[in-house]
Coordinates of C-alpha atoms and ligand atoms in Angstrom, one line a residue:
M1 CA -10.0 109.3 139.4
C2 CA -10.8 113.0 138.7
G3 CA -10.4 114.5 135.5
I4 CA -8.3 117.7 134.5
V5 CA -8.6 119.9 131.6
G6 CA -6.7 122.9 130.5
Y7 CA -6.4 125.1 127.8
L8 CA -3.7 127.9 126.9
G9 CA -4.0 129.7 123.3
N10 CA -6.0 132.2 121.3
R11 CA -9.7 131.0 121.9
K12 CA -11.8 131.4 125.1
A13 CA -10.4 129.0 127.9
Y14 CA -13.9 128.8 129.4
P15 CA -16.1 127.0 127.3
I16 CA -13.5 124.7 126.5
I17 CA -12.8 123.9 130.2
I18 CA -16.8 123.6 130.8
N19 CA -17.3 121.6 127.6
G20 CA -14.1 119.3 128.6
L21 CA -15.4 118.8 132.3
K22 CA -18.5 117.3 130.9
R23 CA -16.9 114.9 128.7
L24 CA -14.5 113.9 131.7
E25 CA -16.9 113.8 134.0
Y26 CA -17.3 110.0 134.1
R27 CA -13.7 110.1 135.9
G28 CA -15.3 111.7 139.0
Y29 CA -18.6 113.8 139.7
D30 CA -18.8 114.7 143.4
S31 CA -17.5 118.1 142.8
A32 CA -16.1 120.6 140.0
G33 CA -14.3 123.7 139.5
L34 CA -12.2 125.9 137.3
V35 CA -9.8 128.7 137.1
V36 CA -9.4 131.2 134.1
M37 CA -6.6 133.9 134.3
E38 CA -8.0 137.4 134.2
D39 CA -6.4 140.8 133.7
D40 CA -6.8 141.0 137.6
G41 CA -5.8 137.8 138.6
F42 CA -7.6 134.1 139.1
G43 CA -11.2 134.0 138.0
L44 CA -11.9 131.0 140.4
V45 CA -15.2 129.1 141.1
K46 CA -15.7 125.5 142.3
T47 CA -18.7 123.6 144.1
K48 CA -20.1 120.8 145.5
G49 CA -22.0 118.7 142.6
K50 CA -21.9 118.0 139.1
V51 CA -20.0 120.0 136.1
S52 CA -23.7 121.3 135.3
E53 CA -23.7 123.2 138.7
L54 CA -20.3 124.7 138.2
E55 CA -21.4 125.8 134.8
E56 CA -24.5 127.7 136.7
K57 CA -22.3 129.4 139.2
S58 CA -19.4 130.1 136.9
K59 CA -21.0 131.8 133.6
F60 CA -19.7 135.3 134.5
L61 CA -16.2 133.7 133.7
N62 CA -16.9 133.3 130.1
N63 CA -14.8 136.1 129.6
G64 CA -11.8 136.8 126.9
S65 CA -9.4 134.9 128.9
T66 CA -7.6 132.5 126.9
L67 CA -5.8 130.5 130.0
G68 CA -7.7 128.2 132.4
V69 CA -7.5 125.1 134.2
G70 CA -10.7 122.9 135.4
H71 CA -11.2 119.5 137.6
T72 CA -13.9 117.3 138.2
R73 CA -13.4 115.1 141.4
W74 CA -13.8 111.8 143.0
A75 CA -13.5 112.7 146.5
T76 CA -10.4 110.9 148.2
H77 CA -9.2 112.9 150.9
G78 CA -12.3 115.1 152.5
E79 CA -15.9 115.1 151.6
P80 CA -17.3 116.1 148.5
N81 CA -17.7 119.9 149.4
D82 CA -17.0 123.5 147.9
V83 CA -14.1 123.9 150.1
N84 CA -12.2 120.6 149.2
S85 CA -13.0 120.8 145.3
H86 CA -10.4 121.7 143.2
P87 CA -8.6 124.1 142.0
H88 CA -6.7 125.0 145.4
L89 CA -4.6 128.0 145.9
S90 CA -1.6 128.6 147.8
N91 CA -1.5 130.7 151.2
D92 CA -0.4 133.7 149.2
E93 CA -3.0 133.0 146.6
Q94 CA -0.2 133.5 143.8
I95 CA -0.1 129.5 142.8
V96 CA -3.0 127.4 141.6
L97 CA -3.1 123.8 141.1
V98 CA -5.9 120.8 140.1
H99 CA -4.9 117.4 140.8
N100 CA -5.7 113.9 139.8
G101 CA -4.4 111.3 142.2
I102 CA -3.2 111.0 146.1
I103 CA -0.4 112.7 147.5
E104 CA 0.3 109.7 150.2
N105 CA 2.9 111.6 152.3
Y106 CA 0.8 114.6 152.6
D107 CA 0.1 114.4 156.4
S108 CA 4.3 114.6 157.0
L109 CA 4.5 117.4 154.4
K110 CA 1.6 119.3 155.9
T111 CA 3.0 118.8 159.5
E112 CA 5.9 120.6 158.3
L113 CA 4.3 123.5 156.5
I114 CA 2.3 124.2 159.7
Q115 CA 5.8 124.5 161.6
K116 CA 6.7 127.3 158.8
G117 CA 3.3 129.1 159.1
F118 CA 1.2 127.9 156.3
V119 CA -2.6 127.7 156.9
F120 CA -5.0 124.8 155.5
H121 CA -8.7 125.4 154.7
S122 CA -9.7 121.8 153.3
E123 CA -9.1 118.4 154.0
T124 CA -7.5 117.4 150.6
D125 CA -3.9 116.2 150.2
T126 CA -3.6 118.5 147.2
E127 CA -3.7 121.8 149.0
V128 CA -0.5 120.7 150.6
L129 CA 1.2 120.3 147.3
V130 CA 0.1 123.8 146.0
N131 CA 1.5 125.2 149.2
L132 CA 4.6 123.6 149.3
I133 CA 5.4 124.6 145.9
Q134 CA 4.7 128.3 147.0
Y135 CA 7.5 127.4 150.0
F136 CA 9.9 126.3 147.4
K137 CA 9.1 129.2 145.1
D138 CA 9.7 131.6 148.1
K139 CA 12.3 130.3 149.9
E140 CA 14.5 129.2 146.9
N141 CA 13.9 132.1 144.6
L142 CA 12.7 129.9 141.9
N143 CA 10.3 130.2 138.9
L144 CA 6.9 128.3 138.9
T145 CA 8.6 124.9 136.7
E146 CA 11.3 124.6 139.4
A147 CA 9.7 125.2 142.1
V148 CA 7.0 122.5 140.8
R149 CA 9.9 120.3 140.4
Y150 CA 11.5 120.4 143.8
S151 CA 8.0 120.0 145.2
L152 CA 7.5 117.1 143.2
N153 CA 10.7 115.5 144.4
E154 CA 9.5 115.6 147.6
V155 CA 6.1 114.0 147.0
V156 CA 5.2 110.3 147.5
G157 CA 2.0 109.2 145.5
A158 CA 0.5 109.6 142.4
Y159 CA -0.6 112.6 140.3
A160 CA -1.4 114.0 137.3
I161 CA -1.4 118.2 137.8
A162 CA -1.3 121.4 136.2
V163 CA -0.3 124.2 137.9
M164 CA -0.9 128.5 137.2
D165 CA 1.1 131.4 138.5
K166 CA -0.9 134.7 138.8
N167 CA 2.0 136.7 138.0
D168 CA 2.5 134.6 134.3
P169 CA -0.4 134.7 131.9
D170 CA 1.3 132.7 129.4
E171 CA 2.1 129.6 131.2
I172 CA 0.7 126.3 132.9
V173 CA 3.2 123.7 134.3
V174 CA 1.9 119.7 134.4
A175 CA 3.1 116.6 135.5
R176 CA 2.3 113.1 135.9
L177 CA 3.3 109.8 137.8
G178 CA 0.7 107.0 137.7
S179 CA -2.4 109.4 136.6
P180 CA -2.7 109.9 132.8
L181 CA -2.1 113.3 131.3
V182 CA -2.3 114.1 127.0
I183 CA -1.2 117.3 125.6
G184 CA -3.3 118.2 122.2
I185 CA -1.5 120.3 120.2
G186 CA -3.2 123.3 117.8
D187 CA -2.1 126.0 116.0
N188 CA -0.7 128.4 118.7
E189 CA -2.6 126.5 121.2
F190 CA -2.2 124.0 123.8
F191 CA -4.6 121.5 125.6
I192 CA -3.9 119.5 128.6
A193 CA -6.4 116.9 129.4
S194 CA -7.0 113.3 131.4
D195 CA -8.3 111.9 128.0
A196 CA -8.1 113.3 124.8
S197 CA -11.8 113.6 124.6
P198 CA -12.1 117.5 125.7
F199 CA -9.8 118.7 122.5
L200 CA -11.1 116.2 119.7
E201 CA -13.0 119.0 117.5
F202 CA -10.0 121.1 117.9
T203 CA -6.4 118.8 117.0
K204 CA -6.0 115.1 116.9
E205 CA -2.3 115.8 117.3
A206 CA -1.3 115.1 120.3
F207 CA 1.3 113.5 122.9
Y208 CA 1.2 111.5 126.4
L209 CA 3.2 112.5 129.0
D210 CA 5.1 109.6 130.8
D211 CA 5.4 108.6 134.0
G212 CA 7.9 111.2 135.7
E213 CA 7.7 113.8 133.3
M214 CA 6.7 117.4 133.8
A215 CA 6.2 119.9 131.0
T216 CA 6.0 123.5 131.0
I217 CA 3.7 124.8 128.1
R218 CA 4.4 128.7 127.0
R219 CA 2.4 130.7 124.4
D220 CA 4.2 131.0 121.2
K221 CA 7.2 128.6 122.4
D222 CA 7.9 125.0 122.2
I223 CA 6.8 122.7 125.0
D224 CA 9.9 122.2 127.3
I225 CA 9.3 118.4 128.5
R226 CA 11.7 117.1 131.5
K227 CA 12.2 114.4 133.7
I228 CA 11.2 115.4 137.2
K229 CA 13.8 113.7 139.1
D230 CA 16.7 115.0 137.4
N231 CA 15.8 117.8 135.0
L232 CA 17.0 115.7 131.8
K233 CA 15.4 117.2 128.6
V234 CA 12.8 114.7 127.0
T235 CA 11.2 114.6 123.3
H236 CA 7.9 113.1 122.4
T237 CA 6.9 112.3 119.1
V238 CA 3.6 113.9 118.4
Q239 CA 1.1 111.5 117.1
E240 CA -2.4 111.6 115.2
L241 CA -5.2 110.2 117.6
K242 CA -7.4 108.2 116.0
I243 CA -10.6 108.9 118.2
N244 CA -13.8 110.4 116.6
L245 CA -15.7 112.8 118.1
E246 CA -19.1 110.6 117.3
E247 CA -17.7 108.0 119.4
I248 CA -17.8 110.2 122.4
E249 CA -21.1 111.0 121.8
K250 CA -24.6 109.9 123.1
S251 CA -25.7 109.6 119.2
G252 CA -29.6 109.8 120.4
Y253 CA -29.3 107.2 122.9
E254 CA -30.5 108.3 126.5
H255 CA -27.6 106.8 128.1
F256 CA -24.2 106.5 127.1
M257 CA -24.4 102.6 128.8
L258 CA -27.4 101.8 126.4
K259 CA -25.4 103.0 123.3
E260 CA -22.6 101.2 124.4
I261 CA -24.7 97.9 124.9
Y262 CA -26.0 98.3 121.4
E263 CA -22.6 99.2 119.9
Q264 CA -21.2 95.4 120.8
P265 CA -22.1 93.7 117.4
K266 CA -19.8 96.5 116.3
S267 CA -17.0 96.3 119.0
I268 CA -17.0 92.9 118.6
R269 CA -16.3 92.8 114.9
D270 CA -13.7 95.5 115.4
T271 CA -12.2 93.7 118.1
M272 CA -11.6 90.8 115.8
R273 CA -10.8 92.6 112.5
G274 CA -7.5 92.4 110.7
R275 CA -6.9 89.2 113.6
L276 CA -9.5 86.6 112.8
L277 CA -9.2 85.5 109.1
V278 CA -11.2 82.9 108.7
D279 CA -10.8 82.3 104.9
E280 CA -7.2 82.1 105.5
G281 CA -7.9 79.8 108.3
I282 CA -5.8 81.8 110.6
I283 CA -5.6 84.1 113.7
K284 CA -3.4 87.0 113.3
M285 CA -1.8 88.6 116.7
A286 CA 1.5 90.1 116.4
G287 CA 1.6 90.4 120.1
I288 CA 1.2 86.5 120.7
W289 CA 3.1 85.5 117.5
D290 CA 6.1 87.7 118.1
Y291 CA 6.1 85.8 121.7
Q292 CA 4.9 82.5 121.0
E293 CA 8.0 81.2 122.8
K294 CA 6.7 82.9 126.0
F295 CA 3.4 82.0 125.7
L296 CA 3.8 78.4 124.7
N297 CA 6.7 77.7 127.4
A298 CA 5.2 79.5 130.0
K299 CA 4.7 77.2 133.6
R300 CA 1.4 79.2 133.7
I301 CA -0.3 82.3 133.1
I302 CA -1.5 84.7 135.8
I303 CA -4.4 87.1 135.0
V304 CA -4.5 89.8 137.1
A305 CA -7.3 92.5 136.9
C306 CA -10.2 94.5 138.8
G307 CA -14.3 94.4 138.6
T308 CA -15.7 93.5 135.2
S309 CA -12.1 93.0 133.7
Y310 CA -11.2 90.4 136.3
H311 CA -14.6 88.6 135.4
A312 CA -13.3 88.8 132.2
G313 CA -10.1 87.2 133.3
L314 CA -12.2 84.5 135.4
I315 CA -13.5 83.4 131.9
G316 CA -10.1 83.9 130.1
E317 CA -9.1 80.9 132.4
Y318 CA -11.8 78.6 131.5
L319 CA -10.9 79.6 127.7
I320 CA -7.2 79.4 127.8
E321 CA -7.3 75.8 130.1
D322 CA -9.9 74.3 128.1
L323 CA -8.7 75.3 124.7
A324 CA -4.8 75.5 125.0
R325 CA -4.4 73.3 128.1
I326 CA -1.7 75.9 129.9
P327 CA -2.6 76.6 133.9
V328 CA -4.1 79.6 134.4
E329 CA -4.6 81.5 137.6
V330 CA -6.6 84.5 137.9
E331 CA -6.1 87.3 140.8
Y332 CA -7.9 90.6 141.9
A333 CA -4.9 93.0 141.2
S334 CA -5.1 94.7 144.6
E335 CA -4.5 91.5 146.4
F336 CA -2.1 89.9 144.0
R337 CA 0.2 93.1 144.7
Y338 CA 0.3 93.0 148.4
R339 CA 0.6 89.2 149.3
N340 CA 4.5 88.7 147.9
P341 CA 3.2 86.0 145.2
I342 CA 5.2 83.7 143.6
I343 CA 6.2 84.7 140.1
N344 CA 8.9 83.5 138.4
R345 CA 10.9 83.8 134.5
K346 CA 8.4 81.2 133.3
D347 CA 5.4 82.9 133.9
V348 CA 3.3 84.9 131.8
V349 CA 1.1 88.0 133.7
I350 CA -1.8 89.2 131.8
A351 CA -3.3 92.8 132.7
I352 CA -7.0 93.2 131.6
S353 CA -8.1 96.5 132.1
Q354 CA -10.5 98.7 130.2
S355 CA -9.1 101.9 131.0
G356 CA -5.4 101.1 131.3
E357 CA -5.0 103.0 134.2
T358 CA -6.4 101.1 137.1
A359 CA -3.9 101.6 139.8
D360 CA -4.1 98.2 141.4
T361 CA -3.7 96.6 137.8
L362 CA -0.9 98.8 137.2
A363 CA 1.0 98.1 140.3
A364 CA 0.6 94.3 140.1
L365 CA 2.0 94.3 136.5
K366 CA 5.0 96.3 137.8
L367 CA 5.4 93.8 140.4
A368 CA 5.1 90.7 138.1
R369 CA 7.9 92.6 135.6
E370 CA 10.1 93.1 139.0
K371 CA 10.1 89.5 139.6
G372 CA 11.2 88.6 136.1
A373 CA 8.0 87.6 134.4
F374 CA 6.8 88.2 130.9
I375 CA 4.0 91.0 131.0
Y376 CA 1.1 91.5 128.4
G377 CA -1.8 93.7 128.4
I378 CA -5.2 93.5 127.2
N379 CA -6.4 97.3 127.3
N380 CA -9.1 99.2 125.4
V381 CA -7.9 102.5 125.8
V382 CA -4.7 103.6 123.1
G383 CA -1.7 104.9 125.0
S384 CA -2.9 104.3 128.5
S385 CA -0.4 103.6 131.3
I386 CA -0.7 99.5 131.3
A387 CA -0.2 99.5 127.4
R388 CA 2.4 101.7 127.7
I389 CA 4.7 99.4 130.5
T390 CA 3.7 96.0 128.8
D391 CA 5.8 94.1 126.8
A392 CA 3.4 93.2 124.5
G393 CA -0.1 93.5 124.5
S394 CA -3.7 93.7 122.3
Y395 CA -6.0 96.2 122.2
T396 CA -9.5 95.6 122.5
H397 CA -10.9 98.2 119.8
A398 CA -14.2 98.6 121.5
G399 CA -14.1 102.1 121.2
P400 CA -14.2 105.1 124.2
E401 CA -16.7 103.6 127.1
I402 CA -18.1 106.3 128.8
G403 CA -20.9 104.7 131.0
V404 CA -19.0 103.8 134.3
A405 CA -20.6 100.4 133.8
S406 CA -18.6 98.3 131.7
T407 CA -20.6 96.6 129.0
K408 CA -18.9 96.6 125.3
A409 CA -15.3 96.6 126.9
F410 CA -16.3 93.6 128.8
T411 CA -17.5 91.5 125.3
A412 CA -14.3 92.6 123.7
Q413 CA -12.0 91.4 126.3
L414 CA -13.8 87.8 126.0
T415 CA -13.3 88.3 122.4
I416 CA -9.6 88.8 122.4
L417 CA -9.3 86.1 125.2
S418 CA -11.2 83.5 122.8
L419 CA -8.7 84.8 119.9
I420 CA -5.8 84.0 122.7
A421 CA -6.8 80.8 124.1
I422 CA -7.5 79.2 120.2
K423 CA -4.4 80.7 118.8
L424 CA -2.4 79.3 121.9
G425 CA -4.4 75.9 121.7
K426 CA -3.6 75.6 117.7
H427 CA 0.0 76.0 118.3
N428 CA 0.3 74.1 120.9
G429 CA -1.4 71.1 119.1
N430 CA -4.4 70.8 121.7
L431 CA -6.7 71.8 119.1
S432 CA -7.1 70.2 115.7
K433 CA -7.3 71.4 112.8
E434 CA -11.1 70.9 112.3
R435 CA -11.7 72.0 115.9
F436 CA -9.9 74.9 115.2
N437 CA -11.7 75.7 112.1
S438 CA -14.8 75.2 113.5
L439 CA -14.3 77.5 116.8
I440 CA -13.1 80.3 114.6
S441 CA -16.1 80.2 112.1
E442 CA -18.3 80.3 115.1
L443 CA -16.4 83.1 116.4
D444 CA -16.7 84.9 113.5
N445 CA -20.2 84.5 113.6
I446 CA -20.4 86.1 116.9
P447 CA -21.2 89.7 116.2
E448 CA -24.7 88.6 114.4
L449 CA -25.7 86.6 117.4
V450 CA -25.1 89.2 119.4
Q451 CA -27.2 91.6 117.2
K452 CA -29.9 88.8 117.2
T453 CA -29.5 88.7 121.1
L454 CA -30.7 92.1 121.4
E455 CA -33.5 92.1 119.3
N456 CA -34.9 89.1 120.5
T457 CA -34.2 89.7 124.3
A458 CA -34.8 93.7 124.7
E459 CA -38.7 93.7 125.2
K460 CA -38.8 90.8 127.4
V461 CA -36.1 92.1 129.7
I462 CA -38.2 95.5 130.1
E463 CA -41.1 93.7 131.2
I464 CA -39.1 91.6 133.9
S465 CA -37.4 94.8 135.0
E466 CA -40.7 96.5 135.8
K467 CA -41.8 93.1 137.8
Y468 CA -38.4 93.1 139.7
K469 CA -37.4 97.2 139.8
N470 CA -38.4 96.8 143.6
A471 CA -36.3 93.8 144.8
T472 CA -33.9 94.5 147.4
N473 CA -31.6 91.5 146.7
A474 CA -30.9 89.3 143.8
L475 CA -29.1 86.1 143.0
Y476 CA -27.1 85.1 140.1
L477 CA -26.2 81.9 139.3
G478 CA -24.0 79.9 136.8
R479 CA -21.9 77.0 136.1
G480 CA -18.6 76.8 134.0
Y481 CA -17.8 79.4 131.9
N482 CA -21.3 81.0 133.3
F483 CA -20.0 81.3 136.8
P484 CA -18.0 84.3 135.9
S485 CA -21.2 85.6 134.0
A486 CA -23.3 85.4 137.0
L487 CA -20.5 87.5 139.0
E488 CA -20.6 90.2 136.1
G489 CA -24.7 90.0 135.9
A490 CA -24.7 90.7 139.9
L491 CA -21.8 93.5 139.7
K492 CA -23.7 95.3 136.6
L493 CA -27.0 95.1 139.0
K494 CA -25.1 96.7 142.2
E495 CA -23.6 99.4 140.6
I496 CA -26.4 101.1 138.7
S497 CA -29.3 100.2 140.7
Y498 CA -27.8 100.1 143.9
I499 CA -29.9 96.4 144.7
H500 CA -28.0 94.2 146.5
A501 CA -26.6 91.0 144.4
E502 CA -24.6 88.1 144.5
G503 CA -23.2 85.7 141.9
Y504 CA -22.6 81.9 142.9
P505 CA -21.9 79.1 141.2
A506 CA -25.0 77.6 141.0
A507 CA -23.7 74.0 142.8
E508 CA -22.8 76.2 145.7
M509 CA -26.0 77.6 146.5
K510 CA -27.1 74.8 148.6
H511 CA -24.1 75.7 150.8
G512 CA -25.0 78.7 152.0
P513 CA -27.1 81.2 149.9
I514 CA -30.1 78.7 149.5
A515 CA -31.2 80.0 153.2
L516 CA -31.8 83.5 151.5
I517 CA -34.5 82.2 149.3
D518 CA -38.0 83.0 149.5
E519 CA -40.8 84.1 147.1
N520 CA -39.2 87.7 147.3
M521 CA -35.9 86.8 146.0
P522 CA -35.5 87.4 142.3
V523 CA -32.8 84.4 141.2
V524 CA -31.0 84.7 137.5
I525 CA -30.1 81.6 136.3
I526 CA -27.7 81.5 133.4
A527 CA -27.9 78.0 131.8
P528 CA -27.3 77.6 128.3
R529 CA -27.1 74.1 127.1
T530 CA -23.8 72.5 128.5
G531 CA -22.8 69.3 130.1
Y532 CA -24.0 70.3 133.2
Y533 CA -27.2 71.8 132.3
E534 CA -29.3 68.9 134.1
K535 CA -27.6 69.8 137.1
V536 CA -28.3 73.4 136.8
V537 CA -32.3 72.3 136.3
S538 CA -31.8 70.5 139.5
N539 CA -30.5 73.5 141.4
A540 CA -33.5 75.2 139.7
M541 CA -35.8 72.7 141.3
E542 CA -34.2 73.8 144.6
I543 CA -34.8 77.3 144.1
K544 CA -38.7 76.6 142.7
A545 CA -39.3 74.1 145.8
R546 CA -38.6 77.4 148.3
K547 CA -40.6 79.5 146.4
G548 CA -37.9 81.5 144.4
Q549 CA -38.4 83.7 141.5
I550 CA -36.9 82.5 138.6
I551 CA -35.3 84.2 135.7
A552 CA -33.7 81.7 133.4
V553 CA -31.2 82.4 130.7
V554 CA -31.5 79.8 128.1
N555 CA -30.7 78.7 124.9
T556 CA -33.1 78.9 122.0
G557 CA -35.7 76.2 122.0
D558 CA -34.9 75.3 125.6
T559 CA -37.7 73.2 127.0
E560 CA -36.5 71.6 130.7
L561 CA -35.6 74.8 132.4
S562 CA -38.1 77.0 130.8
K563 CA -41.1 74.8 132.2
I564 CA -39.7 75.6 135.8
A565 CA -38.8 79.3 135.6
D566 CA -41.1 82.1 135.8
H567 CA -39.4 83.8 133.2
V568 CA -37.2 82.9 130.2
I569 CA -35.1 85.0 128.4
E570 CA -33.7 83.2 125.3
I571 CA -30.4 83.6 123.5
P572 CA -28.9 82.1 120.4
N573 CA -27.1 78.5 120.8
S574 CA -23.5 78.6 120.6
S575 CA -20.4 76.5 121.9
E576 CA -20.0 77.0 125.6
E577 CA -16.8 78.9 124.9
F578 CA -18.8 82.0 123.7
S579 CA -22.0 81.9 125.8
P580 CA -20.6 84.5 128.1
I581 CA -20.5 87.0 125.5
L582 CA -24.3 86.2 124.4
A583 CA -25.2 85.8 128.0
A584 CA -24.0 89.1 128.9
I585 CA -26.5 91.1 126.4
P586 CA -29.8 90.5 128.4
L587 CA -27.8 90.6 131.8
Q588 CA -26.4 94.2 131.1
L589 CA -30.0 95.3 129.8
L590 CA -31.8 93.7 133.0
S591 CA -29.4 96.1 135.0
Y592 CA -29.9 99.1 132.9
Y593 CA -33.7 98.8 132.9
I594 CA -34.4 98.2 136.2
A595 CA -31.9 101.0 137.3
V596 CA -33.7 103.2 134.7
K597 CA -37.2 102.7 136.2
L598 CA -35.6 103.4 139.6
G599 CA -34.4 106.8 138.5
R600 CA -30.5 106.1 139.0
N601 CA -28.4 108.2 137.3
V602 CA -27.3 105.1 135.1
D603 CA -23.9 106.7 133.5
Q604 CA -22.5 108.2 136.9
P605 CA -23.7 105.6 139.4
R606 CA -22.9 107.1 143.1
N607 CA -19.8 106.5 144.5
L608 CA -18.4 105.4 141.4
A609 CA -15.9 106.8 138.7
K610 CA -14.6 105.4 135.5
S611 CA -11.3 104.5 136.0
V612 CA -10.1 103.7 139.7
T613 CA -6.3 105.5 139.6
V614 CA -6.1 105.5 143.4
E615 CA -5.7 102.4 145.6
Ligands
M6R701 O1 -10.5 99.9 133.7 P1 -10.5 98.8 134.3 O2 -11.1 97.8 133.8 O3 -9.0 98.2 134.7 O4 -11.5 98.8 135.5 C1 -11.7 98.2 136.3 C2 -13.0 98.2 137.1 O5 -12.9 99.6 138.0 C3 -14.5 98.2 136.4 O6 -14.4 97.1 135.5 C4 -15.1 98.4 137.4 O7 -15.8 97.1 138.1 C5 -16.5 98.7 136.2 N1 -17.1 100.0 136.9 C6 -17.5 97.6 136.5 O8 -18.5 98.2 135.2

């Protein structure tokens, strides 16, 4: 939640910060602010609203300043307004700070500071931290770095921060615990950001600060990195980032979400590249192979995740139990971490997360590690917190996902889970050679089928979206592998169109939701040909008998359900194992076009943020 960006070097800081904030806006977009160091002190502007509004109000700051930081906010403490926006100033107006995260003990710290005479203007936890830094700086006569370190040792919570001192135009101090921070290194210039997107056109050389570390960045000097706790010096190897600028641009699409939906043939192929070697008849995954004993001897696999990644986990459960016959449990990370779960050394815990930064997933994983489980990550963002704490893992290689609604990351997660399930099934003898070969050749062809699905369903989906754009509720039904598809379809519709939607196992409908059905209720039924197809057709009859409007997602050439349905969307035939990947495409398009027709901000839906780094 929240994006931070900063620059110290020889270029103008303002445009780098404004453009950087635009790229980080997916992390939060209810308010924004920035500060640049001017000859006579801080030039600071902050406002409720989007970065574009900040840009309008702050143009006069586009001066020669070569040092500054900026912030785009997703409110936690205090509503989005000008005062609560970052940056925050200390009482003496000497220190300025931007923050991504939550200071959990801010209330007690604030009480102590008030007793010492400090005054607070905002409702934020961040203003407490900046004043704590001033307090230590003055009381102990410390420099900025030391004052930040003293303060952070008093703080409980999560943060990525960047701090500047009015009296020092050559320095930024940064620190992280639980929120990401990357430092880009150019030629006598430094960039700091929540992810690397703000500085890709300037440098690809960067390193990620680890949790519990802080860095003092000074003009023309080496960066000094220390452990916050004991001030021990740390070194980091600078790495070459693999992301390209084109990957984080819209490339002619109206929205990132649409671009990302259409990228799926490529992102799935990229995720399989070097892993699925059909000609050699193998699946190569070092993360699984090197630890095969852990997986093959696992008493059970526990998958922890949130949101769309949780839905991918549910499909993973079907895949792994079906193909490898290893028991799987799937848990919301937020529940798992607080319910004292029974975990033992023979468990493998897999965390699925696009961002690799989701606070609940990260905490669930840490808990699993403490209890002795082997922990594995399926993440999209290279170098993310989850990727860095796991024993092993697989990146999804879907490329940067900017739209808040997850699309290509979901199908890439399903691809990895399919690979894992097939590989484990082969190694523990549950899959015959023939079945293994047939599954891998079919998986290898999935990117082509996704391409066909995109080509063949878009027009129909646009027509359907026009008809149902004013619906106030929708039901999504599916069975087996496609029950989680129904959950995911409903989530997509809710989050970007704000239409209430529920996903249900088709057979559960008669135990309650059937009461909702009338002529105004669109019901999306995901029913590719499977062993229980006929049962789903019966469920559809029950809906029709109550005048519900049926949108059926069926296989090409379907006859039965197509006769009953009001609208039919055909996806290519496939084994049931891969049908959720194909079914996801029209469901994503349906939510996208309904949201566009309703005039919603598709890439930045209200109240949401791309990575949820708070509880
Ligand atoms: O980065 P993660 O995969 O851990 O994120 C988990 C959820 O916050 C995320 O999937 C969220 O539900 C998306 N907005 C769904 O489109």
